[in-house]
Coordinates of C-alpha atoms in Angstrom, one line a residue:
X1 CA -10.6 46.1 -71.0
X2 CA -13.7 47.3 -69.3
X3 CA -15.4 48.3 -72.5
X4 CA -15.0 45.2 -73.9
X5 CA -16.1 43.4 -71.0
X6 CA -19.7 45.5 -70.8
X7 CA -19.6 44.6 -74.4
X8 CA -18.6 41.1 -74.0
X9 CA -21.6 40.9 -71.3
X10 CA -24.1 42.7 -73.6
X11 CA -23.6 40.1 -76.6
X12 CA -23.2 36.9 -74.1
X13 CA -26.6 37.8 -72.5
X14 CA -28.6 38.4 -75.4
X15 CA -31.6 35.4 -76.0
X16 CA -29.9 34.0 -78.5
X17 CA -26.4 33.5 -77.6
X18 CA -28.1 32.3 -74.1
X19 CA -29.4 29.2 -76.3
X20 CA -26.6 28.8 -78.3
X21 CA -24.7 27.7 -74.6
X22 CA -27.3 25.8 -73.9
X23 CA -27.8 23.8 -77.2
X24 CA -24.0 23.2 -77.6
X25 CA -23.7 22.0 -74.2
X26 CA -26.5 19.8 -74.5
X27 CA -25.0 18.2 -78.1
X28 CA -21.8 18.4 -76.7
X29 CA -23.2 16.5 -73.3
X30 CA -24.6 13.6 -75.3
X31 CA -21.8 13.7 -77.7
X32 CA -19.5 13.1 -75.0
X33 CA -20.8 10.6 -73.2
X34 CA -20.8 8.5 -77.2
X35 CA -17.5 6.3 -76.8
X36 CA -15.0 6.8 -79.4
X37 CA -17.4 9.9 -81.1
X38 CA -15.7 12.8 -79.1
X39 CA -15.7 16.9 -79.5
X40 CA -13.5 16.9 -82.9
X41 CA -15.7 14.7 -84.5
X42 CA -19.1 16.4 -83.3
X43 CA -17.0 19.8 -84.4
X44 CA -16.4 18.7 -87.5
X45 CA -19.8 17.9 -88.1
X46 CA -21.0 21.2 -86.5
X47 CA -19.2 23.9 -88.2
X48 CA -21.4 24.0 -91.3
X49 CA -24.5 24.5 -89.2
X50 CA -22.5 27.3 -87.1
X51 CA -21.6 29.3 -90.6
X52 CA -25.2 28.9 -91.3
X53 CA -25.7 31.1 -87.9
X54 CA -24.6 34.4 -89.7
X55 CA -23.1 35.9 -86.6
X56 CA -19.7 34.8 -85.0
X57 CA -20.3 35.3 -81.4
X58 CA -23.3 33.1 -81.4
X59 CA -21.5 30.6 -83.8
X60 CA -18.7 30.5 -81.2
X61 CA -20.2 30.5 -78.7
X62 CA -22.1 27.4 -79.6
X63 CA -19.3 25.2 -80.7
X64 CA -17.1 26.4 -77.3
X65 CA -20.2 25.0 -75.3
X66 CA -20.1 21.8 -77.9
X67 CA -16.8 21.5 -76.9
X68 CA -16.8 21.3 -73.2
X69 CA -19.7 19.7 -72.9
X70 CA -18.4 16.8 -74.7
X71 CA -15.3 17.0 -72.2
X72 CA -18.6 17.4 -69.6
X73 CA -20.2 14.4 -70.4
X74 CA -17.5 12.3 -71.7
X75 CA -16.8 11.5 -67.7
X76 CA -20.5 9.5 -67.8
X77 CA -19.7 6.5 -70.1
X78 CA -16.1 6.3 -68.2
X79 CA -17.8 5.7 -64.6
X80 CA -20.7 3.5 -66.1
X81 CA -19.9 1.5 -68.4
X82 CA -15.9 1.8 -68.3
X83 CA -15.8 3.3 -72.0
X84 CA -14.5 6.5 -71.9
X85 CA -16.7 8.8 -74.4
X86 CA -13.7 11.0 -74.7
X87 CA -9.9 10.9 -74.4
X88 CA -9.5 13.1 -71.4
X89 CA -12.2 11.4 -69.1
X90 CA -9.6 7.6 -70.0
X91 CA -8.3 8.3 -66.2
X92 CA -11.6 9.2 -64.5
X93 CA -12.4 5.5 -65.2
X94 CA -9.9 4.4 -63.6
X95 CA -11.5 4.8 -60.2
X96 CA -15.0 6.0 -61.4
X97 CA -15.8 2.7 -62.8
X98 CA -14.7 0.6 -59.6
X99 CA -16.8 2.9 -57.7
X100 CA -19.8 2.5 -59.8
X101 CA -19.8 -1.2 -59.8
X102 CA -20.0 -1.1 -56.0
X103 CA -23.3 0.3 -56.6
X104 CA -22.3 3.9 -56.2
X105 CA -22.8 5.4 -59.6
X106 CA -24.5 8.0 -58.6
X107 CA -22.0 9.3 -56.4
X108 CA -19.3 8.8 -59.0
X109 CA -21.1 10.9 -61.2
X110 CA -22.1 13.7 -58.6
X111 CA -18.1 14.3 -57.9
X112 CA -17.5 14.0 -61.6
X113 CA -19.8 17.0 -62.5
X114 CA -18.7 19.1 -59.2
X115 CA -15.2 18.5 -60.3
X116 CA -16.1 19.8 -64.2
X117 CA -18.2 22.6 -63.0
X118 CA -15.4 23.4 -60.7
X119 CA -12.3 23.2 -63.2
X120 CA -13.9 25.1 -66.0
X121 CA -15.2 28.0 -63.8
X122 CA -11.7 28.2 -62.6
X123 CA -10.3 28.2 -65.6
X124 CA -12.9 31.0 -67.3
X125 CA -12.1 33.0 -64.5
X126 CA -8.2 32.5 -65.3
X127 CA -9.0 32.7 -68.8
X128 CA -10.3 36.3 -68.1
X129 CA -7.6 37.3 -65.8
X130 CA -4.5 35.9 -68.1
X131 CA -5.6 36.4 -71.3
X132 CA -5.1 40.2 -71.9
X133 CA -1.5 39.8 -70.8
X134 CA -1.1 37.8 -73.1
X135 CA -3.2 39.5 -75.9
X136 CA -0.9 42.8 -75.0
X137 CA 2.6 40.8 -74.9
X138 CA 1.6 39.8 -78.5
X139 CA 0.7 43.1 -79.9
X140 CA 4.7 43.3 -80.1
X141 CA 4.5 40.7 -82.8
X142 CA 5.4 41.3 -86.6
X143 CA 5.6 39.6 -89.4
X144 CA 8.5 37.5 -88.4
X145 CA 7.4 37.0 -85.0
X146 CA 4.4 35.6 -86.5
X147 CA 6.1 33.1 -88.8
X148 CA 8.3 31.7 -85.8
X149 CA 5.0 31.5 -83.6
X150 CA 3.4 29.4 -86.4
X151 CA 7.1 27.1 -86.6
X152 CA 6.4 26.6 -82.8
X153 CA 2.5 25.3 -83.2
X154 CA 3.9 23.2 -85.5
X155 CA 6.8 21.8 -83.5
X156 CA 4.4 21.1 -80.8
X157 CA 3.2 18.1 -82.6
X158 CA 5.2 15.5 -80.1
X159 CA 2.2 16.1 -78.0
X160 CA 0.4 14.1 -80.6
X161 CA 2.5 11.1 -80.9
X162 CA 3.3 8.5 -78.7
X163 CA 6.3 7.0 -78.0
X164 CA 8.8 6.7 -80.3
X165 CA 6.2 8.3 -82.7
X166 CA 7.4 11.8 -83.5
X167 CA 8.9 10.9 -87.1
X168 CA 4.9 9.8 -88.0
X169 CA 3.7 12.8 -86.3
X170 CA 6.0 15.1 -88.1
X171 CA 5.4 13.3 -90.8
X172 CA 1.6 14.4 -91.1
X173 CA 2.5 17.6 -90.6
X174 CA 4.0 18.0 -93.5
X175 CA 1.6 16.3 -95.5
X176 CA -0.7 18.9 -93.9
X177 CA 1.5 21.7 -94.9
X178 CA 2.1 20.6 -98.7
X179 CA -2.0 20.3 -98.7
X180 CA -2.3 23.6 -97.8
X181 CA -0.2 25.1 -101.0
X182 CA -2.9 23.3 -103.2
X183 CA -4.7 26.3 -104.9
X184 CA -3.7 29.9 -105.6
X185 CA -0.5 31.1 -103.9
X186 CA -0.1 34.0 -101.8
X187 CA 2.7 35.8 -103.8
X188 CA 0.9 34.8 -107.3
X189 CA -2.8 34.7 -108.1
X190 CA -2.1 32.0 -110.3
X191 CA -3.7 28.2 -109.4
X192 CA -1.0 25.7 -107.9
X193 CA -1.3 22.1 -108.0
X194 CA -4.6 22.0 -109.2
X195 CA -3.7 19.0 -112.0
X196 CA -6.5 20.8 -113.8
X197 CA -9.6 20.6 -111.4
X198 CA -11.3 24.0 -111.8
X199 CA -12.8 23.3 -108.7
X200 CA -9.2 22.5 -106.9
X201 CA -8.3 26.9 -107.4
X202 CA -10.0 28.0 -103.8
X203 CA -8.0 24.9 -102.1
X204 CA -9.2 22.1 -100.4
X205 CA -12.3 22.8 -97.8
X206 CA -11.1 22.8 -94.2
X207 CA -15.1 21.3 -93.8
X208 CA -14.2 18.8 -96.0
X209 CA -11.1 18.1 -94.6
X210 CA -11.9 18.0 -90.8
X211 CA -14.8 15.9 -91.4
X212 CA -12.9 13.4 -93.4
X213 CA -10.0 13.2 -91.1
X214 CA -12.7 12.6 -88.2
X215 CA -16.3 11.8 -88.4
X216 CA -15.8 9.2 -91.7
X217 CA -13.9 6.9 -90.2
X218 CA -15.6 6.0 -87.2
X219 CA -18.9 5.5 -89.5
X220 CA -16.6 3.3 -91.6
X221 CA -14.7 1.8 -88.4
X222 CA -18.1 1.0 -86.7
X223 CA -19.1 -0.4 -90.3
X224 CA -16.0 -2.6 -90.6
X225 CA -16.0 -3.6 -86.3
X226 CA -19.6 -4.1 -85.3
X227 CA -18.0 -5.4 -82.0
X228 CA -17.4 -1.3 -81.5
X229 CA -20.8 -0.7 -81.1
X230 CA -21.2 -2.3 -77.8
X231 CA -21.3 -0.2 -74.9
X232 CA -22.9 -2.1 -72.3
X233 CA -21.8 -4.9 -70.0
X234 CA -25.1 -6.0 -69.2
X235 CA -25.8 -3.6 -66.3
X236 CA -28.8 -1.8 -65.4
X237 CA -27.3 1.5 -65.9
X238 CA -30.7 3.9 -65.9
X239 CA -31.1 2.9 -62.2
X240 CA -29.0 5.1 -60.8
X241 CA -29.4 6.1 -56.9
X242 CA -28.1 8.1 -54.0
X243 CA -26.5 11.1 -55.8
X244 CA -24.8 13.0 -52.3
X245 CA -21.6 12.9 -51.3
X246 CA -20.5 13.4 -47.8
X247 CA -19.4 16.7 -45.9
X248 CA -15.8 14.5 -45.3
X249 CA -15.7 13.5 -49.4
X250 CA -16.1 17.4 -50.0
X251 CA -13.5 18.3 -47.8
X252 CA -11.3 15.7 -49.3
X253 CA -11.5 16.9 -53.1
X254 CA -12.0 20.2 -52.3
X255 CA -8.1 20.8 -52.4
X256 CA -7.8 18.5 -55.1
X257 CA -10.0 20.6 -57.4
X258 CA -8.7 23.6 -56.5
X259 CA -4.6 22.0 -57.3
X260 CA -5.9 20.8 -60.6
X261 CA -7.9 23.1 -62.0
X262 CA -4.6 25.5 -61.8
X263 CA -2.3 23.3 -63.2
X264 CA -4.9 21.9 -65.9
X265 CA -5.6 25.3 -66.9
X266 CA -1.4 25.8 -67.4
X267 CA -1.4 23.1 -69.0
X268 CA -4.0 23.6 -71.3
X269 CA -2.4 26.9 -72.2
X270 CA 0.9 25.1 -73.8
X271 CA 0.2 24.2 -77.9
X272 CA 0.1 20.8 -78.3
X273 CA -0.8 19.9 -74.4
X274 CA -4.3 20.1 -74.2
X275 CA -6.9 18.3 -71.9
X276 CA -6.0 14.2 -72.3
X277 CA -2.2 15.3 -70.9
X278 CA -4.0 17.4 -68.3
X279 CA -5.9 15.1 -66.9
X280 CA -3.3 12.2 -66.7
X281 CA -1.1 14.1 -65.3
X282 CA -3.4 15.7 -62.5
X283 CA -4.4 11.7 -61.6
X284 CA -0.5 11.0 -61.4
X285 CA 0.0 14.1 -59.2
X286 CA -2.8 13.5 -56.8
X287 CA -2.1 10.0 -56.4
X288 CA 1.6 10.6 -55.4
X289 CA 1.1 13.4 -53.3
X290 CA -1.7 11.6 -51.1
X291 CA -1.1 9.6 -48.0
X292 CA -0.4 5.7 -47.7
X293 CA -3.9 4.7 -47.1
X294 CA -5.5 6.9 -49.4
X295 CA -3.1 6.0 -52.3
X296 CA -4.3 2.6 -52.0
X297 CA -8.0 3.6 -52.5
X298 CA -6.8 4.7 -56.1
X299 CA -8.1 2.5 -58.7
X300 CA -10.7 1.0 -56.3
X301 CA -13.2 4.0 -56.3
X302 CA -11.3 6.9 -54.6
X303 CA -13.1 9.8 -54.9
X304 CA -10.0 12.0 -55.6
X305 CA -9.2 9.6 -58.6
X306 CA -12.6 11.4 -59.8
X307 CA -12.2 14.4 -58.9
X308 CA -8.4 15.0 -60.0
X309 CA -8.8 14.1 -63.6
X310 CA -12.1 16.1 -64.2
X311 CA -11.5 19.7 -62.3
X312 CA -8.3 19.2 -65.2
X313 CA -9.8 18.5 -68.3
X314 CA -12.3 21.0 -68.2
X315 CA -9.9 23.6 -66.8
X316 CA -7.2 23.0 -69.7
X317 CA -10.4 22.8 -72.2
X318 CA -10.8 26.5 -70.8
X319 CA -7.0 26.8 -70.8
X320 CA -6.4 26.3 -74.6
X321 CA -8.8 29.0 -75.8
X322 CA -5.7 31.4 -74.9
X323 CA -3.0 30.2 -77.4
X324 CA -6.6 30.1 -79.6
X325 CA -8.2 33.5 -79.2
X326 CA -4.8 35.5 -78.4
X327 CA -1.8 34.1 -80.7
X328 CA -4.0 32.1 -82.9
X329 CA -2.4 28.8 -82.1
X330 CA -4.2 25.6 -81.7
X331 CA -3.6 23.9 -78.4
X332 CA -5.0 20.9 -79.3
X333 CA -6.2 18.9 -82.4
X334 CA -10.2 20.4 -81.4
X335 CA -9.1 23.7 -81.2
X336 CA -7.5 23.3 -84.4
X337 CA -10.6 22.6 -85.6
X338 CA -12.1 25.6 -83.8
X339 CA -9.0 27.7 -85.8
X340 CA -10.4 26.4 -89.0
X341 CA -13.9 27.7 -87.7
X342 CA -12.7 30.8 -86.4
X343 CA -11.4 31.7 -89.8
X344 CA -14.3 30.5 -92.1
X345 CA -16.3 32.7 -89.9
X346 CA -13.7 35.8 -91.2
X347 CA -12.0 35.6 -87.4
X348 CA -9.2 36.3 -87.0
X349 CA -7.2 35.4 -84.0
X350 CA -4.7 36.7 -82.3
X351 CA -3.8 39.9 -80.3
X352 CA -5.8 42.1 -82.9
X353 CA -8.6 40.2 -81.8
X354 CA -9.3 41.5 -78.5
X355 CA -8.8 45.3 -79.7
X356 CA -10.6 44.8 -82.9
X357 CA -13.9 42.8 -82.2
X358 CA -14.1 42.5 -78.5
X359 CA -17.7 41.5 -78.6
X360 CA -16.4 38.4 -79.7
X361 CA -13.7 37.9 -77.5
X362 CA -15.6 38.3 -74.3
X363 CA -18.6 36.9 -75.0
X364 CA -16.5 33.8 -75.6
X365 CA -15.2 34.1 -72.3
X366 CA -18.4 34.8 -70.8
X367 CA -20.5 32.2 -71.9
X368 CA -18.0 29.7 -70.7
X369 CA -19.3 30.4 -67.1
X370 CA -22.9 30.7 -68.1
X371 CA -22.1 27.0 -69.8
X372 CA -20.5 25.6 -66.5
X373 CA -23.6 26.7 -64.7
X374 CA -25.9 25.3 -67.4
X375 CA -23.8 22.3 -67.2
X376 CA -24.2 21.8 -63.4
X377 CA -27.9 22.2 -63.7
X378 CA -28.3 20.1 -66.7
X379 CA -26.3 17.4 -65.3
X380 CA -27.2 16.7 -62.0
X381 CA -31.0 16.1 -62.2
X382 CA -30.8 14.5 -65.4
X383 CA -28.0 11.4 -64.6
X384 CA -30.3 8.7 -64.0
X385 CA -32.2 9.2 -67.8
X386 CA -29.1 10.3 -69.5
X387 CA -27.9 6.8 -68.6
X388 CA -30.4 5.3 -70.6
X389 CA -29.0 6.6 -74.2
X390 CA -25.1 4.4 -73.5
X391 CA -27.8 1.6 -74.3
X392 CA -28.6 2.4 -77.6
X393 CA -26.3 0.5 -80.1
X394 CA -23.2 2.9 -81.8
X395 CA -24.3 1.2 -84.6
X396 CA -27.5 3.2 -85.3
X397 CA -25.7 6.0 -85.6
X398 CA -24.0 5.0 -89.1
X399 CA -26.5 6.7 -90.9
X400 CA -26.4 10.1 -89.1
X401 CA -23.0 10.5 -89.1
X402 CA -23.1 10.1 -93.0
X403 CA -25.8 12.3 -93.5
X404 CA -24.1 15.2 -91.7
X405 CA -20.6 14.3 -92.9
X406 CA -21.6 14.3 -96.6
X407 CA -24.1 17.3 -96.5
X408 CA -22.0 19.3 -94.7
X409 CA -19.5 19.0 -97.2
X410 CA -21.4 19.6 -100.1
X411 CA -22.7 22.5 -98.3
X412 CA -19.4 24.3 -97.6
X413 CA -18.0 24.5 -101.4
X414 CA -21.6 23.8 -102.7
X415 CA -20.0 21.3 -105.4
X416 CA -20.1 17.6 -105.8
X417 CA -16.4 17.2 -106.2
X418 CA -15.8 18.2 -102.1
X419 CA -18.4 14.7 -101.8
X420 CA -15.5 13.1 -104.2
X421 CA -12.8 14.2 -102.1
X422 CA -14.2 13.8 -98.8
X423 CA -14.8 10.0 -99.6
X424 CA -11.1 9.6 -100.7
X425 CA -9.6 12.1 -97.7
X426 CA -11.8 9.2 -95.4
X427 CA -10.7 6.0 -96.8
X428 CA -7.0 7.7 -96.0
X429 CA -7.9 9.4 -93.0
X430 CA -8.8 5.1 -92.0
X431 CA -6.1 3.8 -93.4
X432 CA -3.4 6.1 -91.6
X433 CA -5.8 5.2 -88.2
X434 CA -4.9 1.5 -89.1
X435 CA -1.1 2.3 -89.1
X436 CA -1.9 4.3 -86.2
X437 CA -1.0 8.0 -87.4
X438 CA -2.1 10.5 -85.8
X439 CA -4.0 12.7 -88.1
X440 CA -4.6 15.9 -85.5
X441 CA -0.8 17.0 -87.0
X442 CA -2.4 16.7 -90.6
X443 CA -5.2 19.6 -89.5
X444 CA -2.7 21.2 -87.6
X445 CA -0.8 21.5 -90.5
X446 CA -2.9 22.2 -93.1
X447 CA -4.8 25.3 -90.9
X448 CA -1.3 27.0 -90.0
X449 CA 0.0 26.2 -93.4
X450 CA -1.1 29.3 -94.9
X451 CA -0.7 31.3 -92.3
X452 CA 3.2 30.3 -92.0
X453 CA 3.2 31.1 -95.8
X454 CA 1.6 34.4 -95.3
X455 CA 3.7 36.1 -92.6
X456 CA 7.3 34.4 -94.1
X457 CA 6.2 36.2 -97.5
X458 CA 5.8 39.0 -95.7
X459 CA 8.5 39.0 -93.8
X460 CA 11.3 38.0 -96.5
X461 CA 9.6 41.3 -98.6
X462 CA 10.3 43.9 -95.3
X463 CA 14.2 42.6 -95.0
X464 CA 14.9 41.7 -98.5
X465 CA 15.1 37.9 -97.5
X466 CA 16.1 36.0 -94.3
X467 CA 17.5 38.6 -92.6
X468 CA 14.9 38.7 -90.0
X469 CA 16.2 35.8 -88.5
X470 CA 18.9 37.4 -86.6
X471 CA 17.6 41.0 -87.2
X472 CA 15.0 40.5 -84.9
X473 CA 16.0 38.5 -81.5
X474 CA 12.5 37.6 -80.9
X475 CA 12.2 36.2 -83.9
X476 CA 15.5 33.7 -83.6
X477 CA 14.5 33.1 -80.3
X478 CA 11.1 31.6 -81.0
X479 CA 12.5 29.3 -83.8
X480 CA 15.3 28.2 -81.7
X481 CA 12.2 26.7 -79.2
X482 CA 11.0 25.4 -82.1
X483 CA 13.7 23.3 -82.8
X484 CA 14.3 22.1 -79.2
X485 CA 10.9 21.0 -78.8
X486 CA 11.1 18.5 -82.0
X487 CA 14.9 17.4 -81.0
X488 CA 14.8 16.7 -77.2
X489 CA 11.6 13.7 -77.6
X490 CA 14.2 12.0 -79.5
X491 CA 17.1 12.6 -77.5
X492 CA 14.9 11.6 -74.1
X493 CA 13.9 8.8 -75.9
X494 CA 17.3 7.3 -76.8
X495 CA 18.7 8.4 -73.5
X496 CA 16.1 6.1 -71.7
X497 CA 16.7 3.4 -74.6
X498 CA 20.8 3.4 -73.8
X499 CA 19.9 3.8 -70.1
X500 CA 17.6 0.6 -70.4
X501 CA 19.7 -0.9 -72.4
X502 CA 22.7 -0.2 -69.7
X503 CA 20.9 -1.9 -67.3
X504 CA 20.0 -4.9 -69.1
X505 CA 24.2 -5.4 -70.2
X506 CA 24.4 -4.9 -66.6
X507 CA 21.9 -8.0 -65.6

């Protein structure tokens, strides 16, 4: 471990890597702080440019510091202008927006980046710390252990759905799996529904793919709803003032960071959690375990509303590179598309990764607190002018979201026909966001398809079929998670529907 630390260190602190953390968190910060255009999106978009890097460290390292930046500066559009840039920063508008139109922005955004800073260094230090236990557990994995891991990611899709929304969640899952088959299988050499298209043998590009499920549609939603391109209320927003807080607001979310960046960071560990749930449920927690009076400052500008939410979206952003980097299991639908990276760069994750290229490993890890820092210092003196940009329209941004969308998909196959297919993956990526699918499953799916494939091939050829199932106890335990996690949404969900429906035969 302390080899590839020194060597993590060595690769994190070189010139380069040091501006790949700070370019991605400065995209990611202005990302972010973009409502609706959040860290898969700018992802997507930013893979092609990473391959172009040549070296994995640096291109991982830059699309981590994409990545929580965006979480970063997704908090600044919430307390502004009430539009949360990202998913995760919805419930650090709930009081950061009161408290800004009171005329305390600036505070509001000064708790918001203490909060961030604070989560994500604690959960890069817990990253380090929990990480290798887990990398060492997994190194007891085979084939078959592999297989049922994959069942699991999958299963975890409920996270995804709302309620009552599992079947459409599972649902594009499986469409993501059958996806996945199309080109040459892993038993045969031979091309597989191709219908004929040469250009169909290698598969369908994950570029492509993420892109199409992501970045299209909000240039095509912003085209069809101009009304989404508003993001002001008329405010003067670049004016912002009086960025202290008060030595009685620090000792009041002090404890509140420290609670939430270690249950964010658990949270953020669990496939299919991930940072939105994280930060919900630290607001929810906070809120019922404060006193009388302070519970009803909640929702009018508490600055524990801020600071609960923030310390846990950054710390399970930090928390999900460990199903990521150690077992190879996205914990969320951006990580998935950080899989998809991972393995276009010839990554691969899992518990080989930390014996095999620990370069890569730790100077992952290690940047992450060089980001925070960066973060901090970026953040902080830069809040009144970085206000300024949530008054340009979304609507001018049409055009660049095209031109890296469609170049970056040529780029990646270097053939027309991905242009042909990422048009038609978009028009269905909009239409399923109209019938309100979720299409994280869909990537989910199509990135773990293969691997699923690969280790139940392998494992039917070492016990001359299913066998492993029961042959292994690992193995059956794994998929017997699996299938609890898909059955008991539905059975909590008609429970509460008889229960409600009890009570109203009662009334």
């Amino acid at each position: 471990m302390l080899e590839g630390l020194l060597a993590g260190l060595s690769t994190a602190f070189t010139f380069t890597n040091i501006m790949m953390v700070i370019g991605g968190c400065l995209i990611g910060t202005f990302i972010g702080m973009l409502p609706g255009l959040g860290p898969m999106s700018i992802i997507a978009i930013m893979i092609p440019v990473a391959i172009t890097i040549g070296d994995p460290s640096a291109a991982l390292i830059l699309l981590a510091g994409v990545y929580y930046g965006a979480v970063f500066g997704g908090s600044t559009s919430s307390i502004l202008i009430n539009a949360p840039g990202v998913a995760s920063t919805v419930a650090t508008s709930f009081d950061g927006y009161p408290l800004a139109r009171k005329g305390q922005a600036g505070k509001a955004l000064t708790v918001a980046a203490i909060a961030s800073f604070s989560g994500g260094t604690i959960g890069a230090i817990l990253l380090m710390v929990f990480a290798p236990a887990l990398a060492s557990v997994a190194l007891l994995f085979h084939s078959s252990e592999y297989f049922a891991l994959m069942v699991v990611g999958l299963s975890a899709i409920a996270a995804f759905a709302g309620t009552g929304q599992v079947s459409k969640a599972l649902l594009m899952t499986f469409l993501g799996l059958m996806m996945a088959t199309v080109g040459e299988g892993v038993l045969f050499n031979a091309p597989r529904f191709t219908m004929g298209v040469m250009d169909l043998q290698s598969g369908f590009g994950f570029i492509t793919l993420a892109m199409a499920m992501f970045a299209l549609p909000e240039a095509i939603f912003l085209v069809l709803d101009p009304g989404r391109s508003k993001t002001g209320d008329g405010s003067d927003s670049g004016k912002i003032k009086n960025l202290r807080i008060t030595r009685e607001e620090a000792r009041k979310i002090t404890p509140v960071i420290g609670r939430q960046s270690l249950q964010g960071f658990f949270i953020g560990v669990l496939p299919g959690a991930g940072a939105t749930i994280a930060s919900f449920l630290g607001y929810a927690v906070e809120r019922n375990i404060a006193s009388k009076e302070e519970q009803e400052e909640f929702g009018k500008g508490s600055v524990k509303g801020i600071a609960a939410p923030e310390s846990a979206n950054n710390a399970a952003c930090t928390g999900s590179f460990v199903p990521l980097l150690t077992l190879g299991i996205p914990g969320s639908g951006t990580t998935a598309i950080l899989l998809g990276a991972l393995i276009a760069l010839n990554v691969s994750p899992g518990p080989r990764l930390m014996v095999d290229e620990p370069q890569i490993f730790w100077a992952v890890i290690i940047s992450m607190y060089l980001g925070n820092l960066v973060l901090l210092i970026l953040n902080l003196p830069l809040i009144p002018y970085i206000a300024k940009v949530l008054a340009v329209p979304r609507n001018y941004l049409i055009p660049f979201i095209l031109f890296f969308t469609l170049m970056g998909a040529y780029i990646g196959q270097n053939n027309a026909t991905e242009l042909l297919l990422l048009v038609g993956f978009g028009i269905c990526a909009t239409l399923f966001r109209f019938a309100d699918y979720p299409l994280a499953p869909l990537l989910i799916g199509f990135i773990l398809g293969p691997l699923l494939e690969n280790n139940f091939s392998r494992a039917m050829q070492l016990y001359d079929g299913i066998g492993f199932v029961w042959e292994r106890p690992m193995t059956l335990g794994l998929l017997i998670l699996a299938v609890m996690l898909v059955v008991l949404p539905g059975y909590r969900a008609r429970r509460a529907r008889l229960r409600a429906e009890g009570v109203a035969d009662g009334d």
